[in-house]
JSON list of C-alpha atoms in Angstrom, two decimals:
[
{"chain": "A", "resi": 1, "resn": "ASN", "atom": "CA", "xyz": [26.34, 27.08, 43.56]},
{"chain": "A", "resi": 2, "resn": "ASP", "atom": "CA", "xyz": [28.24, 30.22, 41.92]},
{"chain": "A", "resi": 3, "resn": "TRP", "atom": "CA", "xyz": [29.13, 28.30, 38.35]},
{"chain": "A", "resi": 4, "resn": "GLU", "atom": "CA", "xyz": [28.84, 30.82, 35.56]},
{"chain": "A", "resi": 5, "resn": "SER", "atom": "CA", "xyz": [28.72, 29.66, 31.88]},
{"chain": "A", "resi": 6, "resn": "VAL", "atom": "CA", "xyz": [31.43, 30.03, 29.64]},
{"chain": "A", "resi": 7, "resn": "PHE", "atom": "CA", "xyz": [29.31, 31.73, 27.08]},
{"chain": "A", "resi": 8, "resn": "GLY", "atom": "CA", "xyz": [28.31, 34.30, 30.09]},
{"chain": "A", "resi": 9, "resn": "GLY", "atom": "CA", "xyz": [25.44, 34.24, 32.70]},
{"chain": "A", "resi": 10, "resn": "PRO", "atom": "CA", "xyz": [25.08, 31.66, 35.04]},
{"chain": "A", "resi": 11, "resn": "ALA", "atom": "CA", "xyz": [25.84, 28.24, 34.10]},
{"chain": "A", "resi": 12, "resn": "TRP", "atom": "CA", "xyz": [21.54, 26.99, 35.52]},
{"chain": "A", "resi": 13, "resn": "THR", "atom": "CA", "xyz": [18.48, 27.45, 33.94]},
{"chain": "A", "resi": 14, "resn": "ARG", "atom": "CA", "xyz": [14.98, 26.40, 35.63]},
{"chain": "A", "resi": 15, "resn": "THR", "atom": "CA", "xyz": [12.71, 24.11, 33.65]},
{"chain": "A", "resi": 16, "resn": "LYS", "atom": "CA", "xyz": [9.20, 24.96, 33.51]},
{"chain": "A", "resi": 17, "resn": "ASN", "atom": "CA", "xyz": [6.40, 22.16, 34.18]},
{"chain": "A", "resi": 18, "resn": "PRO", "atom": "CA", "xyz": [3.64, 22.02, 32.30]},
{"chain": "A", "resi": 19, "resn": "ASP", "atom": "CA", "xyz": [1.46, 24.01, 34.48]},
{"chain": "A", "resi": 20, "resn": "GLY", "atom": "CA", "xyz": [3.41, 26.30, 34.05]},
{"chain": "A", "resi": 21, "resn": "THR", "atom": "CA", "xyz": [5.20, 26.33, 37.52]},
{"chain": "A", "resi": 22, "resn": "PRO", "atom": "CA", "xyz": [9.01, 26.58, 38.26]},
{"chain": "A", "resi": 23, "resn": "GLY", "atom": "CA", "xyz": [10.67, 22.80, 37.82]},
{"chain": "A", "resi": 24, "resn": "GLU", "atom": "CA", "xyz": [14.39, 21.65, 38.27]},
{"chain": "A", "resi": 25, "resn": "TRP", "atom": "CA", "xyz": [17.42, 23.41, 37.41]},
{"chain": "A", "resi": 26, "resn": "TYR", "atom": "CA", "xyz": [20.02, 21.87, 34.80]},
{"chain": "A", "resi": 27, "resn": "LEU", "atom": "CA", "xyz": [23.72, 22.04, 34.68]},
{"chain": "A", "resi": 28, "resn": "HIS", "atom": "CA", "xyz": [25.27, 23.99, 31.47]},
{"chain": "A", "resi": 29, "resn": "LEU", "atom": "CA", "xyz": [29.16, 25.25, 31.57]},
{"chain": "A", "resi": 30, "resn": "PHE", "atom": "CA", "xyz": [28.02, 26.39, 27.49]},
{"chain": "A", "resi": 31, "resn": "ALA", "atom": "CA", "xyz": [24.55, 27.50, 26.11]},
{"chain": "A", "resi": 32, "resn": "PRO", "atom": "CA", "xyz": [21.62, 26.51, 27.86]},
{"chain": "A", "resi": 33, "resn": "GLU", "atom": "CA", "xyz": [20.89, 24.64, 24.78]},
{"chain": "A", "resi": 34, "resn": "GLN", "atom": "CA", "xyz": [23.81, 22.43, 26.07]},
{"chain": "A", "resi": 35, "resn": "PRO", "atom": "CA", "xyz": [22.62, 20.68, 29.14]},
{"chain": "A", "resi": 36, "resn": "ASP", "atom": "CA", "xyz": [25.99, 18.99, 31.17]},
{"chain": "A", "resi": 37, "resn": "PHE", "atom": "CA", "xyz": [25.60, 15.37, 31.21]},
{"chain": "A", "resi": 38, "resn": "ASN", "atom": "CA", "xyz": [25.43, 13.51, 34.91]},
{"chain": "A", "resi": 39, "resn": "TRP", "atom": "CA", "xyz": [28.29, 11.07, 34.75]},
{"chain": "A", "resi": 40, "resn": "GLU", "atom": "CA", "xyz": [27.48, 9.40, 37.58]},
{"chain": "A", "resi": 41, "resn": "HIS", "atom": "CA", "xyz": [25.23, 7.59, 35.70]},
{"chain": "A", "resi": 42, "resn": "PRO", "atom": "CA", "xyz": [26.05, 4.59, 34.08]},
{"chain": "A", "resi": 43, "resn": "ALA", "atom": "CA", "xyz": [23.08, 5.03, 31.35]},
{"chain": "A", "resi": 44, "resn": "VAL", "atom": "CA", "xyz": [25.73, 7.97, 30.21]},
{"chain": "A", "resi": 45, "resn": "HIS", "atom": "CA", "xyz": [28.52, 5.93, 30.02]},
{"chain": "A", "resi": 46, "resn": "ASP", "atom": "CA", "xyz": [26.38, 3.26, 28.10]},
{"chain": "A", "resi": 47, "resn": "GLU", "atom": "CA", "xyz": [24.89, 5.78, 25.06]},
{"chain": "A", "resi": 48, "resn": "PHE", "atom": "CA", "xyz": [28.31, 7.72, 24.55]},
{"chain": "A", "resi": 49, "resn": "ARG", "atom": "CA", "xyz": [30.32, 4.10, 23.73]},
{"chain": "A", "resi": 50, "resn": "SER", "atom": "CA", "xyz": [27.43, 3.33, 21.55]},
{"chain": "A", "resi": 51, "resn": "ILE", "atom": "CA", "xyz": [27.86, 6.42, 19.63]},
{"chain": "A", "resi": 52, "resn": "LEU", "atom": "CA", "xyz": [31.32, 5.53, 19.20]},
{"chain": "A", "resi": 53, "resn": "ARG", "atom": "CA", "xyz": [30.61, 2.36, 17.61]},
{"chain": "A", "resi": 54, "resn": "PHE", "atom": "CA", "xyz": [28.00, 3.47, 15.89]},
{"chain": "A", "resi": 55, "resn": "TRP", "atom": "CA", "xyz": [30.76, 5.51, 14.24]},
{"chain": "A", "resi": 56, "resn": "LEU", "atom": "CA", "xyz": [33.10, 3.34, 14.34]},
{"chain": "A", "resi": 57, "resn": "ASP", "atom": "CA", "xyz": [31.39, 0.76, 12.26]},
{"chain": "A", "resi": 58, "resn": "MET", "atom": "CA", "xyz": [30.51, 4.32, 9.74]},
{"chain": "A", "resi": 59, "resn": "GLY", "atom": "CA", "xyz": [34.48, 3.94, 9.02]},
{"chain": "A", "resi": 60, "resn": "THR", "atom": "CA", "xyz": [35.52, 6.64, 11.25]},
{"chain": "A", "resi": 61, "resn": "ASP", "atom": "CA", "xyz": [38.93, 7.13, 12.10]},
{"chain": "A", "resi": 62, "resn": "GLY", "atom": "CA", "xyz": [39.38, 8.65, 14.78]},
{"chain": "A", "resi": 63, "resn": "PHE", "atom": "CA", "xyz": [37.31, 11.84, 17.40]},
{"chain": "A", "resi": 64, "resn": "ARG", "atom": "CA", "xyz": [38.17, 15.39, 18.32]},
{"chain": "A", "resi": 65, "resn": "ILE", "atom": "CA", "xyz": [36.64, 15.07, 21.72]},
{"chain": "A", "resi": 66, "resn": "ASP", "atom": "CA", "xyz": [35.76, 18.97, 22.48]},
{"chain": "A", "resi": 67, "resn": "VAL", "atom": "CA", "xyz": [35.79, 20.25, 26.11]},
{"chain": "A", "resi": 68, "resn": "ALA", "atom": "CA", "xyz": [38.13, 17.16, 27.40]},
{"chain": "A", "resi": 69, "resn": "HIS", "atom": "CA", "xyz": [38.30, 18.14, 30.32]},
{"chain": "A", "resi": 70, "resn": "GLY", "atom": "CA", "xyz": [35.18, 19.45, 31.25]},
{"chain": "A", "resi": 71, "resn": "LEU", "atom": "CA", "xyz": [33.06, 15.87, 32.21]},
{"chain": "A", "resi": 72, "resn": "VAL", "atom": "CA", "xyz": [33.06, 15.39, 35.69]},
{"chain": "A", "resi": 73, "resn": "LYS", "atom": "CA", "xyz": [32.74, 17.57, 38.41]},
{"chain": "A", "resi": 74, "resn": "ALA", "atom": "CA", "xyz": [33.94, 17.97, 41.86]},
{"chain": "A", "resi": 75, "resn": "ASP", "atom": "CA", "xyz": [31.89, 15.94, 44.63]},
{"chain": "A", "resi": 76, "resn": "GLY", "atom": "CA", "xyz": [29.57, 17.86, 45.52]},
{"chain": "A", "resi": 77, "resn": "LEU", "atom": "CA", "xyz": [29.73, 20.80, 42.86]},
{"chain": "A", "resi": 78, "resn": "PRO", "atom": "CA", "xyz": [31.58, 23.24, 45.51]},
{"chain": "A", "resi": 79, "resn": "ASP", "atom": "CA", "xyz": [31.16, 27.50, 44.49]},
{"chain": "A", "resi": 80, "resn": "THR", "atom": "CA", "xyz": [34.31, 28.37, 43.12]},
{"chain": "A", "resi": 81, "resn": "GLY", "atom": "CA", "xyz": [34.28, 31.92, 45.26]},
{"chain": "A", "resi": 82, "resn": "HIS", "atom": "CA", "xyz": [35.30, 33.66, 42.15]},
{"chain": "A", "resi": 83, "resn": "GLY", "atom": "CA", "xyz": [33.49, 36.13, 39.69]},
{"chain": "A", "resi": 84, "resn": "GLU", "atom": "CA", "xyz": [34.50, 36.21, 36.07]},
{"chain": "A", "resi": 85, "resn": "GLN", "atom": "CA", "xyz": [35.30, 32.48, 35.89]},
{"chain": "A", "resi": 86, "resn": "LEU", "atom": "CA", "xyz": [36.27, 32.90, 32.28]},
{"chain": "A", "resi": 87, "resn": "LYS", "atom": "CA", "xyz": [39.71, 34.23, 32.53]},
{"chain": "A", "resi": 88, "resn": "LEU", "atom": "CA", "xyz": [40.38, 31.83, 35.50]},
{"chain": "A", "resi": 89, "resn": "LEU", "atom": "CA", "xyz": [40.52, 29.05, 32.22]},
{"chain": "A", "resi": 90, "resn": "GLY", "atom": "CA", "xyz": [43.36, 26.68, 31.21]},
{"chain": "A", "resi": 91, "resn": "ASN", "atom": "CA", "xyz": [45.30, 28.14, 34.49]},
{"chain": "A", "resi": 92, "resn": "GLN", "atom": "CA", "xyz": [43.54, 27.67, 37.89]},
{"chain": "A", "resi": 93, "resn": "VAL", "atom": "CA", "xyz": [42.00, 24.55, 39.73]},
{"chain": "A", "resi": 94, "resn": "LEU", "atom": "CA", "xyz": [38.05, 24.71, 39.14]},
{"chain": "A", "resi": 95, "resn": "PRO", "atom": "CA", "xyz": [35.65, 22.74, 40.14]},
{"chain": "A", "resi": 96, "resn": "PHE", "atom": "CA", "xyz": [34.31, 21.65, 36.39]},
{"chain": "A", "resi": 97, "resn": "PHE", "atom": "CA", "xyz": [37.22, 21.59, 34.82]},
{"chain": "A", "resi": 98, "resn": "ASP", "atom": "CA", "xyz": [39.87, 18.87, 34.65]},
{"chain": "A", "resi": 99, "resn": "GLN", "atom": "CA", "xyz": [38.59, 16.59, 37.53]},
{"chain": "A", "resi": 100, "resn": "ASP", "atom": "CA", "xyz": [40.80, 13.39, 38.12]},
{"chain": "A", "resi": 101, "resn": "GLY", "atom": "CA", "xyz": [37.20, 10.99, 36.88]},
{"chain": "A", "resi": 102, "resn": "VAL", "atom": "CA", "xyz": [37.93, 12.60, 33.39]},
{"chain": "A", "resi": 103, "resn": "HIS", "atom": "CA", "xyz": [40.06, 9.71, 33.46]},
{"chain": "A", "resi": 104, "resn": "GLU", "atom": "CA", "xyz": [38.24, 6.30, 33.75]},
{"chain": "A", "resi": 105, "resn": "ILE", "atom": "CA", "xyz": [36.00, 7.51, 31.31]},
{"chain": "A", "resi": 106, "resn": "TYR", "atom": "CA", "xyz": [38.96, 7.84, 28.34]},
{"chain": "A", "resi": 107, "resn": "ARG", "atom": "CA", "xyz": [40.28, 4.89, 29.68]},
{"chain": "A", "resi": 108, "resn": "SER", "atom": "CA", "xyz": [36.46, 2.77, 29.05]},
{"chain": "A", "resi": 109, "resn": "TRP", "atom": "CA", "xyz": [36.97, 5.06, 25.56]},
{"chain": "A", "resi": 110, "resn": "ARG", "atom": "CA", "xyz": [40.08, 3.52, 24.36]},
{"chain": "A", "resi": 111, "resn": "LYS", "atom": "CA", "xyz": [39.04, -0.06, 25.26]},
{"chain": "A", "resi": 112, "resn": "VAL", "atom": "CA", "xyz": [36.30, 0.80, 22.70]},
{"chain": "A", "resi": 113, "resn": "LEU", "atom": "CA", "xyz": [38.83, 2.27, 19.97]},
{"chain": "A", "resi": 114, "resn": "ASP", "atom": "CA", "xyz": [41.57, -0.40, 21.03]},
{"chain": "A", "resi": 115, "resn": "GLU", "atom": "CA", "xyz": [38.59, -2.96, 19.76]},
{"chain": "A", "resi": 116, "resn": "TYR", "atom": "CA", "xyz": [38.46, -1.75, 15.86]},
{"chain": "A", "resi": 117, "resn": "ALA", "atom": "CA", "xyz": [41.11, -2.35, 13.33]},
{"chain": "A", "resi": 118, "resn": "GLY", "atom": "CA", "xyz": [43.64, 0.13, 11.72]},
{"chain": "A", "resi": 119, "resn": "GLU", "atom": "CA", "xyz": [44.73, 3.21, 13.97]},
{"chain": "A", "resi": 120, "resn": "ARG", "atom": "CA", "xyz": [41.27, 5.09, 15.46]},
{"chain": "A", "resi": 121, "resn": "ILE", "atom": "CA", "xyz": [42.23, 7.59, 17.63]},
{"chain": "A", "resi": 122, "resn": "GLY", "atom": "CA", "xyz": [40.93, 10.24, 19.70]},
{"chain": "A", "resi": 123, "resn": "VAL", "atom": "CA", "xyz": [42.15, 13.74, 20.50]},
{"chain": "A", "resi": 124, "resn": "ALA", "atom": "CA", "xyz": [41.31, 15.69, 23.39]},
{"chain": "A", "resi": 125, "resn": "GLU", "atom": "CA", "xyz": [40.55, 19.42, 23.36]},
{"chain": "A", "resi": 126, "resn": "ALA", "atom": "CA", "xyz": [41.60, 19.89, 27.39]},
{"chain": "A", "resi": 127, "resn": "TRP", "atom": "CA", "xyz": [42.25, 23.13, 28.49]},
{"chain": "A", "resi": 128, "resn": "THR", "atom": "CA", "xyz": [44.45, 22.09, 31.52]},
{"chain": "A", "resi": 129, "resn": "PRO", "atom": "CA", "xyz": [46.57, 24.53, 33.97]},
{"chain": "A", "resi": 130, "resn": "SER", "atom": "CA", "xyz": [50.04, 22.60, 32.88]},
{"chain": "A", "resi": 131, "resn": "ALA", "atom": "CA", "xyz": [51.33, 20.63, 30.32]},
{"chain": "A", "resi": 132, "resn": "ASP", "atom": "CA", "xyz": [52.05, 18.06, 33.17]},
{"chain": "A", "resi": 133, "resn": "ARG", "atom": "CA", "xyz": [48.07, 17.98, 33.08]},
{"chain": "A", "resi": 134, "resn": "THR", "atom": "CA", "xyz": [47.94, 17.75, 29.77]},
{"chain": "A", "resi": 135, "resn": "ALA", "atom": "CA", "xyz": [49.77, 14.86, 29.60]},
{"chain": "A", "resi": 136, "resn": "LEU", "atom": "CA", "xyz": [47.48, 12.88, 32.19]},
{"chain": "A", "resi": 137, "resn": "TYR", "atom": "CA", "xyz": [44.76, 12.33, 29.16]},
{"chain": "A", "resi": 138, "resn": "LEU", "atom": "CA", "xyz": [47.57, 10.63, 27.00]},
{"chain": "A", "resi": 139, "resn": "ARG", "atom": "CA", "xyz": [49.05, 8.32, 29.10]},
{"chain": "A", "resi": 140, "resn": "PRO", "atom": "CA", "xyz": [49.22, 4.43, 27.15]},
{"chain": "A", "resi": 141, "resn": "ASP", "atom": "CA", "xyz": [45.47, 3.56, 28.15]},
{"chain": "A", "resi": 142, "resn": "GLU", "atom": "CA", "xyz": [43.87, 6.67, 27.62]},
{"chain": "A", "resi": 143, "resn": "LEU", "atom": "CA", "xyz": [43.56, 9.42, 24.48]},
{"chain": "A", "resi": 144, "resn": "HIS", "atom": "CA", "xyz": [46.32, 9.40, 21.43]},
{"chain": "A", "resi": 145, "resn": "GLN", "atom": "CA", "xyz": [46.68, 13.30, 20.96]},
{"chain": "A", "resi": 146, "resn": "ALA", "atom": "CA", "xyz": [45.78, 17.14, 22.81]},
{"chain": "A", "resi": 147, "resn": "PHE", "atom": "CA", "xyz": [45.66, 20.19, 21.58]},
{"chain": "A", "resi": 148, "resn": "ASN", "atom": "CA", "xyz": [49.24, 22.21, 22.83]},
{"chain": "A", "resi": 149, "resn": "PHE", "atom": "CA", "xyz": [47.50, 25.00, 24.41]},
{"chain": "A", "resi": 150, "resn": "HIS", "atom": "CA", "xyz": [50.24, 25.54, 26.66]},
{"chain": "A", "resi": 151, "resn": "TYR", "atom": "CA", "xyz": [52.49, 26.39, 23.44]},
{"chain": "A", "resi": 152, "resn": "LEU", "atom": "CA", "xyz": [49.53, 28.45, 21.98]},
{"chain": "A", "resi": 153, "resn": "GLY", "atom": "CA", "xyz": [49.55, 30.91, 24.89]},
{"chain": "A", "resi": 154, "resn": "ALA", "atom": "CA", "xyz": [53.04, 31.19, 24.79]},
{"chain": "A", "resi": 155, "resn": "GLY", "atom": "CA", "xyz": [53.47, 35.36, 24.35]},
{"chain": "A", "resi": 156, "resn": "TRP", "atom": "CA", "xyz": [55.83, 36.37, 21.12]},
{"chain": "A", "resi": 157, "resn": "ASP", "atom": "CA", "xyz": [59.09, 36.42, 22.93]},
{"chain": "A", "resi": 158, "resn": "ALA", "atom": "CA", "xyz": [61.88, 33.79, 22.53]},
{"chain": "A", "resi": 159, "resn": "ALA", "atom": "CA", "xyz": [62.36, 32.97, 26.51]},
{"chain": "A", "resi": 160, "resn": "GLU", "atom": "CA", "xyz": [58.42, 31.85, 26.65]},
{"chain": "A", "resi": 161, "resn": "LEU", "atom": "CA", "xyz": [58.43, 29.78, 23.25]},
{"chain": "A", "resi": 162, "resn": "ARG", "atom": "CA", "xyz": [61.83, 27.95, 24.34]},
{"chain": "A", "resi": 163, "resn": "THR", "atom": "CA", "xyz": [60.17, 27.32, 28.11]},
{"chain": "A", "resi": 164, "resn": "ALA", "atom": "CA", "xyz": [56.54, 26.29, 26.33]},
{"chain": "A", "resi": 165, "resn": "VAL", "atom": "CA", "xyz": [58.01, 24.21, 23.86]},
{"chain": "A", "resi": 166, "resn": "ASP", "atom": "CA", "xyz": [60.61, 22.37, 26.40]},
{"chain": "A", "resi": 167, "resn": "GLU", "atom": "CA", "xyz": [58.07, 21.73, 28.86]},
{"chain": "A", "resi": 168, "resn": "SER", "atom": "CA", "xyz": [55.44, 20.30, 26.39]},
{"chain": "A", "resi": 169, "resn": "LEU", "atom": "CA", "xyz": [58.62, 17.67, 25.39]},
{"chain": "A", "resi": 170, "resn": "ASP", "atom": "CA", "xyz": [59.30, 17.43, 28.91]},
{"chain": "A", "resi": 171, "resn": "ALA", "atom": "CA", "xyz": [55.83, 16.55, 30.35]},
{"chain": "A", "resi": 172, "resn": "MET", "atom": "CA", "xyz": [54.37, 14.37, 27.51]},
{"chain": "A", "resi": 173, "resn": "ARG", "atom": "CA", "xyz": [57.95, 12.15, 27.68]},
{"chain": "A", "resi": 174, "resn": "PRO", "atom": "CA", "xyz": [56.94, 9.81, 30.67]},
{"chain": "A", "resi": 175, "resn": "VAL", "atom": "CA", "xyz": [53.40, 8.57, 28.81]},
{"chain": "A", "resi": 176, "resn": "GLY", "atom": "CA", "xyz": [54.83, 7.78, 25.15]},
{"chain": "A", "resi": 177, "resn": "ALA", "atom": "CA", "xyz": [52.46, 10.77, 23.31]},
{"chain": "A", "resi": 178, "resn": "PRO", "atom": "CA", "xyz": [53.51, 13.11, 20.24]},
{"chain": "A", "resi": 179, "resn": "THR", "atom": "CA", "xyz": [54.00, 16.89, 20.92]},
{"chain": "A", "resi": 180, "resn": "THR", "atom": "CA", "xyz": [51.42, 18.53, 19.30]},
{"chain": "A", "resi": 181, "resn": "TRP", "atom": "CA", "xyz": [51.86, 22.02, 18.24]},
{"chain": "A", "resi": 182, "resn": "VAL", "atom": "CA", "xyz": [49.09, 24.57, 17.45]},
{"chain": "A", "resi": 183, "resn": "LEU", "atom": "CA", "xyz": [49.07, 28.30, 17.20]},
{"chain": "A", "resi": 184, "resn": "SER", "atom": "CA", "xyz": [45.67, 29.20, 17.27]},
{"chain": "A", "resi": 185, "resn": "ASN", "atom": "CA", "xyz": [41.27, 27.72, 17.21]},
{"chain": "A", "resi": 186, "resn": "HIS", "atom": "CA", "xyz": [38.24, 29.15, 16.69]},
{"chain": "A", "resi": 187, "resn": "ASP", "atom": "CA", "xyz": [38.77, 30.44, 20.44]},
{"chain": "A", "resi": 188, "resn": "VAL", "atom": "CA", "xyz": [41.39, 32.55, 20.73]},
{"chain": "A", "resi": 189, "resn": "VAL", "atom": "CA", "xyz": [42.18, 35.47, 18.46]},
{"chain": "A", "resi": 190, "resn": "ARG", "atom": "CA", "xyz": [44.19, 34.67, 15.76]},
{"chain": "A", "resi": 191, "resn": "HIS", "atom": "CA", "xyz": [48.53, 34.75, 16.00]},
{"chain": "A", "resi": 192, "resn": "THR", "atom": "CA", "xyz": [48.56, 36.68, 13.08]},
{"chain": "A", "resi": 193, "resn": "THR", "atom": "CA", "xyz": [46.39, 39.66, 14.86]},
{"chain": "A", "resi": 194, "resn": "ARG", "atom": "CA", "xyz": [47.63, 38.45, 18.21]},
{"chain": "A", "resi": 195, "resn": "TYR", "atom": "CA", "xyz": [51.32, 38.73, 17.13]},
{"chain": "A", "resi": 196, "resn": "ALA", "atom": "CA", "xyz": [50.79, 42.46, 15.33]},
{"chain": "A", "resi": 197, "resn": "ASP", "atom": "CA", "xyz": [50.33, 44.52, 18.29]},
{"chain": "A", "resi": 198, "resn": "GLY", "atom": "CA", "xyz": [48.34, 47.22, 16.58]},
{"chain": "A", "resi": 199, "resn": "ASP", "atom": "CA", "xyz": [50.52, 46.80, 13.18]},
{"chain": "A", "resi": 200, "resn": "PRO", "atom": "CA", "xyz": [49.06, 44.40, 10.89]},
{"chain": "A", "resi": 201, "resn": "GLU", "atom": "CA", "xyz": [52.21, 44.32, 8.64]},
{"chain": "A", "resi": 202, "resn": "ARG", "atom": "CA", "xyz": [54.39, 42.86, 12.07]},
{"chain": "A", "resi": 203, "resn": "GLY", "atom": "CA", "xyz": [51.25, 40.75, 12.58]},
{"chain": "A", "resi": 204, "resn": "LEU", "atom": "CA", "xyz": [52.23, 39.36, 9.38]},
{"chain": "A", "resi": 205, "resn": "ARG", "atom": "CA", "xyz": [56.05, 38.68, 9.66]},
{"chain": "A", "resi": 206, "resn": "ARG", "atom": "CA", "xyz": [55.37, 37.85, 12.63]},
{"chain": "A", "resi": 207, "resn": "ALA", "atom": "CA", "xyz": [53.09, 34.58, 12.35]},
{"chain": "A", "resi": 208, "resn": "ARG", "atom": "CA", "xyz": [54.77, 34.02, 9.18]},
{"chain": "A", "resi": 209, "resn": "ALA", "atom": "CA", "xyz": [58.35, 33.60, 11.49]},
{"chain": "A", "resi": 210, "resn": "ALA", "atom": "CA", "xyz": [55.76, 31.16, 14.07]},
{"chain": "A", "resi": 211, "resn": "ALA", "atom": "CA", "xyz": [54.54, 29.04, 11.63]},
{"chain": "A", "resi": 212, "resn": "LEU", "atom": "CA", "xyz": [58.48, 28.30, 10.74]},
{"chain": "A", "resi": 213, "resn": "LEU", "atom": "CA", "xyz": [59.24, 27.80, 14.59]},
{"chain": "A", "resi": 214, "resn": "MET", "atom": "CA", "xyz": [56.47, 25.47, 14.22]},
{"chain": "A", "resi": 215, "resn": "LEU", "atom": "CA", "xyz": [56.99, 23.73, 11.37]},
{"chain": "A", "resi": 216, "resn": "ALA", "atom": "CA", "xyz": [60.52, 22.66, 12.03]}
]
């Protein structure tokens, strides 16, 4: 299909057979060294539950789940019909991200977390088209927290920030999950630079103000 890697180029790489002839294709939404698992296979589910239990037995308190929205793919792996797919991330419905089937996986992971004493939690790094879609990952039988990329993505504008805050609170209230507030992460330009509009001093002032707002 026409899927593109988030890191550039096609999301498909072809293997070579031992005799040098072309082999099978495999999917990697990110680097070729990071092949996607096929979650239609029960053995994949079993393997991940065993990994969770290994670390929980070691005393781990929780897990940050990278690309939590990217495990399940739409049936038939349909084309997106669009180039420059990276520009669509986080605001468009895509056949390889935020598919409803991911929630069955996280319900099974929650059961594993709940087997252990203490507060063991799962945190979703999930880029979704809306705060309401993020809230689905945080229903009482799924994960506990999610990065709030809708707040992170708001521009330096009072009305826009207010809307992001209100929509985040409104979305999380029905599922009983805490709303998280984050200004930067390793995937986006840091807010001191992002808010600067070319003026480093302005960026520093705005970043300090943004931190004050966030901590309030």
